[in-house]
Amino acid sequence: MSETKKLYVIGWPIEHSRSPLIHNHWIKKYNLNAIYAQKAIAPDDLAEFIHTLKRDECLGFNITIPHKEAVFEAVQRRDVLANKLGASNTISWRDDVLYANNTDGYGFYTNLLDHSDWRKTDQPVIIYGAGGAARAILQAMHDAGAPHIYIYNRTQARAEKLLADLGIQATILTGLTELNECLQQAGLLINTTSLGMNGENDLDIDLSLMPKGAIVADIVYTPLQTGLLKQADDLGLVTVDGLGMLLHQAAKAFEIWFGILPQVDEELRDLVLADL
Ligand code: NAP
């Protein structure tokens, strides 16, 4: 019998990762000889972790905060999208060298289409936030042909750098008055910040300004219904929660390692929800 292959999610800290639960569910479902574990790697130990990996033992790994950029820099090859984003969340082997992908944008966009009719709207998109997740989401929405994209971030310089790095034409909203004006036309608002996490520091935003039928997406998934999504739900807007992004980015990573795009179904959602 061949040896069980290993997969990891690495981060610092890593205790709260749901990736082992998700991937081990699929490994069992598809009867694969592999095991997925979490590994706490301090920034100073990252280089050693990467250089001691062996292809015949480990199929690859996922990366979470704070290593997404550092691992990207450390590996030898990257796909076009990861290269553009300057960050990677999934590492696999290609021709005996480590290969970087980024599946976050895929995860967000696939989940958006799963839970809304975004494709049928031609109204502007507002991305709230300009951090690492916003980077992948901005690129995904741009690639999907979003008609006009607006960005709003607490630190405006970071939004400017994001647009410059990606070379994407979008408009930066410089204050709350501009944000409120823009909300009146927007078909989709995406919270890419950590605001609303653990029920704290909700976004200070008036969603009643948004047109009827508009979509509000949050990438925070603890709690599943953030204050932002609750406000949207109470107003009868369409809501897209953050758990689906997590599941779909994982599905794409799983496909990279095993050549199988696993199903993101209610059974898996319930499994992860029970662990939140
Ligand atoms: P990041 O790179 O650190 O960016 C954080 C963003 O949040 C920045 O835009 C930052 O604004 C903003 N922010 C933080 N605190 C704020 C506050 N008090 N007021 C206003 N803005 C604030 O983090 P990230 O990697 O993009 O992750 C962001 C969130 O997305 C995290 O909660 C993460 O768990 C979640 N996430 C979810 C998924 C998923 O699969 N669902 C995937 C990736 C990330 P400044 O630039 O002004 O600091």
Tab-separated table of C-alpha atoms and ligand atoms in Angstrom, residues 65 68-69 104 128-135 152-156 158-159 191-195 197 201 218-221 241-247 249, ligand 1:
chain	number	residue	atom	x	y	z
A	65	ILE	CA	-2.349	35.006	7.426
A	68	LYS	CA	0.384	34.594	1.705
A	69	GLU	CA	2.923	37.058	0.276
A	104	ASP	CA	-9.622	33.233	-3.297
A	128	TYR	CA	-15.443	47.992	0.775
A	129	GLY	CA	-11.827	47.422	1.880
A	130	ALA	CA	-8.464	47.209	0.137
A	131	GLY	CA	-6.558	44.432	1.913
A	132	GLY	CA	-5.391	41.043	0.657
A	133	ALA	CA	-8.861	39.586	0.143
A	134	ALA	CA	-10.018	42.745	-1.669
A	135	ARG	CA	-7.108	42.314	-4.076
A	152	TYR	CA	-13.807	52.464	-0.423
A	153	ASN	CA	-11.162	51.939	2.246
A	154	ARG	CA	-10.376	53.520	5.604
A	155	THR	CA	-6.804	54.088	4.410
A	156	GLN	CA	-7.163	55.664	0.985
A	158	ARG	CA	-3.938	51.450	0.289
A	159	ALA	CA	-6.824	51.580	-2.207
A	191	ASN	CA	-17.463	43.840	2.505
A	192	THR	CA	-13.868	42.607	2.244
A	193	THR	CA	-12.758	44.030	5.607
A	194	SER	CA	-12.703	42.240	8.944
A	195	LEU	CA	-15.454	44.570	10.231
A	197	MET	CA	-16.145	39.650	12.706
A	201	ASN	CA	-17.443	46.728	14.927
A	218	ASP	CA	-19.790	39.726	3.170
A	219	ILE	CA	-16.629	37.645	3.269
A	220	VAL	CA	-16.621	37.511	7.065
A	221	TYR	CA	-18.272	34.231	8.126
A	241	ASP	CA	-22.458	35.123	3.155
A	242	GLY	CA	-18.721	34.489	3.531
A	243	LEU	CA	-18.796	30.762	4.208
A	244	GLY	CA	-19.400	29.905	0.551
A	245	MET	CA	-16.214	31.742	-0.461
A	246	LEU	CA	-14.231	29.668	2.032
A	247	LEU	CA	-15.730	26.415	0.703
A	249	GLN	CA	-11.672	28.470	-2.626
B	1	NAP	P1	-6.102	42.532	5.498
B	1	NAP	O1	-5.220	42.374	4.312
B	1	NAP	O2	-5.478	42.746	6.837
B	1	NAP	O3	-7.101	43.767	5.198
B	1	NAP	C1	-7.977	44.233	6.189
B	1	NAP	C2	-8.981	45.230	5.582
B	1	NAP	O4	-9.921	45.561	6.621
B	1	NAP	C3	-8.361	46.549	5.132
B	1	NAP	O5	-9.100	47.097	4.089
B	1	NAP	C4	-8.512	47.404	6.410
B	1	NAP	O6	-8.503	48.783	6.164
B	1	NAP	C5	-9.888	46.978	6.862
B	1	NAP	N1	-10.140	47.228	8.269
B	1	NAP	C6	-9.664	46.518	9.328
B	1	NAP	N2	-10.113	47.056	10.490
B	1	NAP	C7	-10.874	48.135	10.138
B	1	NAP	C8	-11.606	49.105	10.873
B	1	NAP	N3	-11.652	49.078	12.216
B	1	NAP	N4	-12.273	50.075	10.194
B	1	NAP	C9	-12.244	50.105	8.837
B	1	NAP	N5	-11.560	49.216	8.076
B	1	NAP	C10	-10.888	48.237	8.723
B	1	NAP	O7	-7.059	41.270	5.692
B	1	NAP	P2	-7.619	40.271	4.557
B	1	NAP	O8	-6.698	39.125	4.413
B	1	NAP	O9	-7.990	41.084	3.355
B	1	NAP	O10	-8.939	39.710	5.291
B	1	NAP	C11	-10.043	40.554	5.561
B	1	NAP	C12	-11.173	39.737	6.173
B	1	NAP	O11	-11.653	38.796	5.230
B	1	NAP	C13	-10.758	38.906	7.406
B	1	NAP	O12	-11.814	38.980	8.346
B	1	NAP	C14	-10.633	37.495	6.867
B	1	NAP	O13	-10.913	36.519	7.852
B	1	NAP	C15	-11.721	37.498	5.788
B	1	NAP	N6	-11.453	36.528	4.713
B	1	NAP	C16	-12.440	35.640	4.416
B	1	NAP	C17	-12.230	34.721	3.384
B	1	NAP	C18	-13.315	33.722	3.057
B	1	NAP	O14	-13.003	32.700	2.436
B	1	NAP	N7	-14.560	33.970	3.406
B	1	NAP	C19	-11.020	34.724	2.651
B	1	NAP	C20	-10.041	35.674	2.975
B	1	NAP	C21	-10.273	36.585	4.015
B	1	NAP	P3	-7.100	49.623	6.266
B	1	NAP	O15	-6.387	49.381	4.950
B	1	NAP	O16	-7.546	51.011	6.449
B	1	NAP	O17	-6.349	49.064	7.442
